[in-house]
Short mmCIF file of C-alpha atoms and ligand atoms in Angstrom, two decimals:
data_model
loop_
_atom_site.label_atom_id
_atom_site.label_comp_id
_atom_site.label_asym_id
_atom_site.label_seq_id
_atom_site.Cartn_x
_atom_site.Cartn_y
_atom_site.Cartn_z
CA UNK A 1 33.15 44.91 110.49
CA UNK A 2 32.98 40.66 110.67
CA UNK A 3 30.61 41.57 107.67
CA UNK A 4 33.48 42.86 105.70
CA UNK A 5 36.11 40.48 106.69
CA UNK A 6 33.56 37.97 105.36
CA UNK A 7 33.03 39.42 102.58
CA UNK A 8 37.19 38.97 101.60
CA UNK A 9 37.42 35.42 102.79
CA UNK A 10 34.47 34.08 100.71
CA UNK A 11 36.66 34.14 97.39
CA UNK A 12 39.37 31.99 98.84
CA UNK A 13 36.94 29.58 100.60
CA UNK A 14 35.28 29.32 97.18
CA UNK A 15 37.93 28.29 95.30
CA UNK A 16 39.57 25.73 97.93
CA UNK A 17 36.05 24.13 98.05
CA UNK A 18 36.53 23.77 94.38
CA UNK A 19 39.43 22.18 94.01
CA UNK A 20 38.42 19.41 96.53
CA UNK A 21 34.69 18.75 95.44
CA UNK A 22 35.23 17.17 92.41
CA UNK A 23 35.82 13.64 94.32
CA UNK A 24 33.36 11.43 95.98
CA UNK A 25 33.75 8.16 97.37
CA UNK A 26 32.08 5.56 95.86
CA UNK A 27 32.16 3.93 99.16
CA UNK A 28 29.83 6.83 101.06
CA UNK A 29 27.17 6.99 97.97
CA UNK A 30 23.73 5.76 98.71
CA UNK A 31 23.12 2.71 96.33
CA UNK A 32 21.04 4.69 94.40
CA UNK A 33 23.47 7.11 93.30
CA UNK A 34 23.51 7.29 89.72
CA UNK A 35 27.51 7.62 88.74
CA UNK A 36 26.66 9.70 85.49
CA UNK A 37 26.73 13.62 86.65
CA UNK A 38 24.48 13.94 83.61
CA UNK A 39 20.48 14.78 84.91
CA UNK A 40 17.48 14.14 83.13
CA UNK A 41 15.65 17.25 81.65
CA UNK A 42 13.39 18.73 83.89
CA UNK A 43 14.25 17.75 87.20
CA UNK A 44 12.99 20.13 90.53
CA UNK A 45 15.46 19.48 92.70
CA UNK A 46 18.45 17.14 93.55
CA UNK A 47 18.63 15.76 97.50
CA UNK A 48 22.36 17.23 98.14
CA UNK A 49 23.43 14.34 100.08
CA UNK A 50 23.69 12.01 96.88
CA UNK A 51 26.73 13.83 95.48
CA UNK A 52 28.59 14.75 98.55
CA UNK A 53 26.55 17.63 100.23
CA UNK A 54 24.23 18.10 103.22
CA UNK A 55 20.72 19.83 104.29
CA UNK A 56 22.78 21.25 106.90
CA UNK A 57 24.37 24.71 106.08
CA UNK A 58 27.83 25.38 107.84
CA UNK A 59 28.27 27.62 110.55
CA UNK A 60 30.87 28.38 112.07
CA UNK A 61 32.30 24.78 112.06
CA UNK A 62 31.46 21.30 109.91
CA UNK A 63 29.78 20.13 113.23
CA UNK A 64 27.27 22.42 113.47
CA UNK A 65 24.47 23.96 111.06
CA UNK A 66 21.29 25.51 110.16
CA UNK A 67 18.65 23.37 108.32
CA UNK A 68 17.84 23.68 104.15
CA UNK A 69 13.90 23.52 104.93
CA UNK A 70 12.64 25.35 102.32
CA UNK A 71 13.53 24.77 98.63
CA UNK A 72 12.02 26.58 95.55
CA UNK A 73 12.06 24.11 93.04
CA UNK A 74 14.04 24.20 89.38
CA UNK A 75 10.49 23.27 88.45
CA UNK A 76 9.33 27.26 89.22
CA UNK A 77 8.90 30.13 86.35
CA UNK A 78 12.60 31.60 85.50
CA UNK A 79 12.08 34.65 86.77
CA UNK A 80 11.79 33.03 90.13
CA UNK A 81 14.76 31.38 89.54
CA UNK A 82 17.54 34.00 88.44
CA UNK A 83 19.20 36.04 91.16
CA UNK A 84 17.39 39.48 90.52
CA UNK A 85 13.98 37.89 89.72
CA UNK A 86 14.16 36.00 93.08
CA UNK A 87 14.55 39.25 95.38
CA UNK A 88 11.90 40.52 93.49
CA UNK A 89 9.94 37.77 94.02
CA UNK A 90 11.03 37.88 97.88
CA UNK A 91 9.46 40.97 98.19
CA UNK A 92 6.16 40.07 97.18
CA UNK A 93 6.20 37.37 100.39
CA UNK A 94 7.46 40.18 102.26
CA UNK A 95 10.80 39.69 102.39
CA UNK A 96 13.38 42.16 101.47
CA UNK A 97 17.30 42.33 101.19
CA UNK A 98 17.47 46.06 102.00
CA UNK A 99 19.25 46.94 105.44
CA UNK A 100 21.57 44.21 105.51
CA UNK A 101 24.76 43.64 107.50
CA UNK A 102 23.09 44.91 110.59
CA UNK A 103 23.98 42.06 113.19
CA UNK A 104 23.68 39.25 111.00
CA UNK A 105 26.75 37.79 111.99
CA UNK A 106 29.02 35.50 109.61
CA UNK A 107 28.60 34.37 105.94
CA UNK A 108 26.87 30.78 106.10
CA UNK A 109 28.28 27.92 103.60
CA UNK A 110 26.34 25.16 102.04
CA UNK A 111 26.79 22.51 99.85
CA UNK A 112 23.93 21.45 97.49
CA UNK A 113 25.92 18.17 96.21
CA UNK A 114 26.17 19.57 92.95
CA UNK A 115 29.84 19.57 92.22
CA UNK A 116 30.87 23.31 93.65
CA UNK A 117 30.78 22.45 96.93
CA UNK A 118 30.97 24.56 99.78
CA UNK A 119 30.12 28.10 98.97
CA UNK A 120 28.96 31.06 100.98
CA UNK A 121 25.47 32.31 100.85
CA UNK A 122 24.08 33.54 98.01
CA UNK A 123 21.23 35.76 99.49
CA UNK A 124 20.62 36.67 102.82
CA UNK A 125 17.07 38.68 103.07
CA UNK A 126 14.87 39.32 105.96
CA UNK A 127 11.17 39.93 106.52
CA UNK A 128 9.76 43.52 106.17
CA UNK A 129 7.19 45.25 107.73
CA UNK A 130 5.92 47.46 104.94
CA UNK A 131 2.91 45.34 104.02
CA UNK A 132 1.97 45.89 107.77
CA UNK A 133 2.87 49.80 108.20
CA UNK A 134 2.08 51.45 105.37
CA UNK A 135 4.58 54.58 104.27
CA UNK A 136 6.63 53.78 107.28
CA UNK A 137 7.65 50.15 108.24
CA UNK A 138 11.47 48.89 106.54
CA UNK A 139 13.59 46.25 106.66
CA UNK A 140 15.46 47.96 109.21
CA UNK A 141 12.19 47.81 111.11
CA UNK A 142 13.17 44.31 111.58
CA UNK A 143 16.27 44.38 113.52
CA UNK A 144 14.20 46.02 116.74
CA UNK A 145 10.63 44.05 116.04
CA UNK A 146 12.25 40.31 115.43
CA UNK A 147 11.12 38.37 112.48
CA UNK A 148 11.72 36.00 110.09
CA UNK A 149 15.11 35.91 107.74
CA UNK A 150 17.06 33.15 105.10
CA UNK A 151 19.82 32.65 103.28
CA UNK A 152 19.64 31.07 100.12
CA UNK A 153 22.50 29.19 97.56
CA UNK A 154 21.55 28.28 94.15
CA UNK A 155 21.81 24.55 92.77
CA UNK A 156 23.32 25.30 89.45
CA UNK A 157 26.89 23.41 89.88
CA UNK A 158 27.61 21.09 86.88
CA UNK A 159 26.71 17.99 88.46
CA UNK A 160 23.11 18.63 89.89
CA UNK A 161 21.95 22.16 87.25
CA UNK A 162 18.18 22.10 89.08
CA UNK A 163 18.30 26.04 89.09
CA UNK A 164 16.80 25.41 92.53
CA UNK A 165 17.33 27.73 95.35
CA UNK A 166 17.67 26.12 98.77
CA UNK A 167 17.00 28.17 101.77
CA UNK A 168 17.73 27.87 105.47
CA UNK A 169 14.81 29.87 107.11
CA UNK A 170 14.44 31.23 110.26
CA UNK A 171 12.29 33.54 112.88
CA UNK A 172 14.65 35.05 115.63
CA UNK A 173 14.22 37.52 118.71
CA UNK A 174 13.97 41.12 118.46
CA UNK A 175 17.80 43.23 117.86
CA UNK A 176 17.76 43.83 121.76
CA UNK A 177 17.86 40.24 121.97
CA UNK A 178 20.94 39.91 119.69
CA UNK A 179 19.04 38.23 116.96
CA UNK A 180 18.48 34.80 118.86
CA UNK A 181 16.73 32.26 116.93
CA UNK A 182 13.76 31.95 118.85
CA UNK A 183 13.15 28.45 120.10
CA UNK A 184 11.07 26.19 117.49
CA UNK A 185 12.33 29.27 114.79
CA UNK A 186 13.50 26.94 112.24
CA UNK A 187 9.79 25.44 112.05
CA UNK A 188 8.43 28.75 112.77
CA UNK A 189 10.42 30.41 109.79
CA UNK A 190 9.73 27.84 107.47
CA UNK A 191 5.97 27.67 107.95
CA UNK A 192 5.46 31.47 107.86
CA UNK A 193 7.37 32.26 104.69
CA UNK A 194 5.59 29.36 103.17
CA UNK A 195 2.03 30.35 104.49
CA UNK A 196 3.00 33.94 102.76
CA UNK A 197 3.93 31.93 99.57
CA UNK A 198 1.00 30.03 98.77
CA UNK A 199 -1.69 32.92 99.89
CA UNK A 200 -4.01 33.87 97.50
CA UNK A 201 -3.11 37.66 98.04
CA UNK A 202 -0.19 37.54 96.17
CA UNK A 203 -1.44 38.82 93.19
CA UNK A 204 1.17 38.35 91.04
CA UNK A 205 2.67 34.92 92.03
CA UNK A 206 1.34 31.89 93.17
CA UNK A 207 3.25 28.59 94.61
CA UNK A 208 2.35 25.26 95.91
CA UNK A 209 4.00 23.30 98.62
CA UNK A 210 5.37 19.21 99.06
CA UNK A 211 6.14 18.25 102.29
CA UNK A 212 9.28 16.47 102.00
CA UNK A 213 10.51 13.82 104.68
CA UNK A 214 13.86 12.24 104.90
CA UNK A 215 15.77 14.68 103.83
CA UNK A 216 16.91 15.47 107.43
CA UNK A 217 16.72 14.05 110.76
CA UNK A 218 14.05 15.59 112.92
CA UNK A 219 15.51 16.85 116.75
CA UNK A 220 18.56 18.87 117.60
CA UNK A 221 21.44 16.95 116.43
CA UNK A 222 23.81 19.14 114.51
CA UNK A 223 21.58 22.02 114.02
CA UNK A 224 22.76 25.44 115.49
CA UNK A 225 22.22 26.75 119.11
CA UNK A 226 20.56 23.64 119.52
CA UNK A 227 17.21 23.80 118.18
CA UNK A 228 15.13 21.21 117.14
CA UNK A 229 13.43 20.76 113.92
CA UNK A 230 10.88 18.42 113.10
CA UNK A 231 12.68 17.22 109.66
CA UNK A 232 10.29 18.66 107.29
CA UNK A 233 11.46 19.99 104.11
CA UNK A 234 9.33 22.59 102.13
CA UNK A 235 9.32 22.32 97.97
CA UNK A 236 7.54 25.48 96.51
CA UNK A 237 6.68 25.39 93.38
CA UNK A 238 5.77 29.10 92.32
CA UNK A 239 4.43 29.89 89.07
CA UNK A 240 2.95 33.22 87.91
CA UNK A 241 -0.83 33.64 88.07
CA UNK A 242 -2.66 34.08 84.48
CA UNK A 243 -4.19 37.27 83.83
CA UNK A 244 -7.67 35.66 84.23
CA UNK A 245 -6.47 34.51 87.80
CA UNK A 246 -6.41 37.76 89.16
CA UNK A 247 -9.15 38.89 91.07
CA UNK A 248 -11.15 41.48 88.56
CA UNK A 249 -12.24 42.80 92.37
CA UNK A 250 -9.04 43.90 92.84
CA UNK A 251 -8.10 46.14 90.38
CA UNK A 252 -11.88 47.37 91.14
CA UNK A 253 -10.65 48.01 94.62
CA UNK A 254 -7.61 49.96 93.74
CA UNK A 255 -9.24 52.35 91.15
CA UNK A 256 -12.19 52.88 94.03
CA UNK A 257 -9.36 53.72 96.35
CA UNK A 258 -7.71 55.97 94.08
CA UNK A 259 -11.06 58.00 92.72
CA UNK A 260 -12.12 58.11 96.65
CA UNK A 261 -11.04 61.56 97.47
CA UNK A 262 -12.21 63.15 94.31
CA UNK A 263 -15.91 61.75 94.80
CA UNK A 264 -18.52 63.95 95.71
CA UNK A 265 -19.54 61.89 98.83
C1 LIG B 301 24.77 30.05 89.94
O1 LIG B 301 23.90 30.91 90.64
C2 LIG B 301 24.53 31.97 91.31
C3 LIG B 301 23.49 32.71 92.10
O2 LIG B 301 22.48 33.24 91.29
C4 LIG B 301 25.28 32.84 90.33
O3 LIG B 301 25.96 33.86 91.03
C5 LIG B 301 26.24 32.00 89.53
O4 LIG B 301 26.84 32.78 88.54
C6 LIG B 301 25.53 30.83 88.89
N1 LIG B 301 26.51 29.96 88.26
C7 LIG B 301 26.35 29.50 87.03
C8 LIG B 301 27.43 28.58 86.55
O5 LIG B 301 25.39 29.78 86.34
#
């Protein structure tokens, strides 16, 4: 049910944001704020807080948020970076964005400083099991086992067009726990959905990682329910493997497992 009222307010909060974001003091801007919106070609990734926006997403109130640690940068292959291509590319770190709306609360807002301002999440997915159980394990496995979840909002307003997605990632209790963030789970979600992106057993999709410092503070200031971060940001980089990247073993592997039955062992 708060999942559908969400889902009706989110139009009108988008369109208030946009008739407000368009202004930014000069006064506020970090000297090296360039005052053209115009970008050079090419770039990854804009920090929000030059053009008005935060690393903080908004819940609930202004005062309070979960941290942007994890960005996939404008730099990655467009596939990775439209909508569709990303959930499919979500999946292959084990993530899915089946079985949503089960407890997940109220619609998060962010602004990427890039001239929409606050907007409500563009993606919410959460970690599945099925790499784990085979034939069995869900998404909805999730909600009783704990795990790891994000939200993600695109960086494609007219004054900072990266294409990058920013994501606030986090590991939280199991559902009989009411889907706590477990303490250290913004570090903890961060590290594991990057440790799933740059693994060499993704066979189709391969990313690299910059540690990125500064962007926010580290400790519990701000941050929802109070739990601290250490003020790391992830950049992932993903680009798609070659065909002579992937392991000829592999495929090898997959026939084998396939002829198994009908060998005459
Ligand atoms: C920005 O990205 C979001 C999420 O993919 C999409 O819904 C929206 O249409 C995009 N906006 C523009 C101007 O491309």
């Amino acid at each position: 049910m708060r999942f559908v009222i969400a889902a009706f307010l989110l139009p009108s909060l988008a369109t208030s944001a946009l008739a407000l974001d368009v202004v930014f003091p000069d006064c506020d801007a970090p000297p090296t704020l360039d005052p053209s919106p115009r970008l050079p070609e090419h770039v990854s990734w804009v920090d929000p807080r030059l053009r008005g926006g935060r690393m903080l997403d908004v819940v609930g109130s202004l005062r309070t948020g979960e941290p942007l640690n994890v960005i996939i940068s404008g730099q990655s292959h467009p596939d990775v970076l439209s909508h569709v291509g990303f959930i499919a590319y979500a999946r292959t770190i084990g993530f899915s964005n089946e079985c949503l709306g089960l407890h997940m609360g109220l619609v998060q807002l962010a602004d990427l400083g890039d001239g929409i301002g606050l907007r409500g999440e563009q993606l919410l997915v959460r970690q599945t099991f099925r790499r784990h159980i085979p034939f069995w394990g869900t998404t909805c496995w999730e909600s009783f086992a704990g795990g790891n979840h994000f939200r993600a909002w695109k960086q494609n307003g007219t004054l900072a067009n990266t294409g990058a997605w920013f994501l606030a990632v986090s590991a939280e209790e199991s559902g009989s726990k009411h889907h706590a963030i477990i303490p250290d789970g913004y570090n903890i979600g961060r590290d594991l959905l990057v440790s799933r992106a740059v693994a060499e057993d993704n066979e189709e999709w391969k990313a690299t990682v910059d540690w990125v410092q500064g962007l926010m503070e580290p400790g519990s200031k701000g941050i929802n329910h109070r739990i601290p971060v250490d003020g790391l940001v992830a950049v992932l980089t993903v680009r798609k493997r070659n065909e002579d990247e992937k392991k000829p073993w592999r495929s090898l592997w997959t026939l084998l497992r396939f002829l198994l039955p009908f060998l005459p062992l």
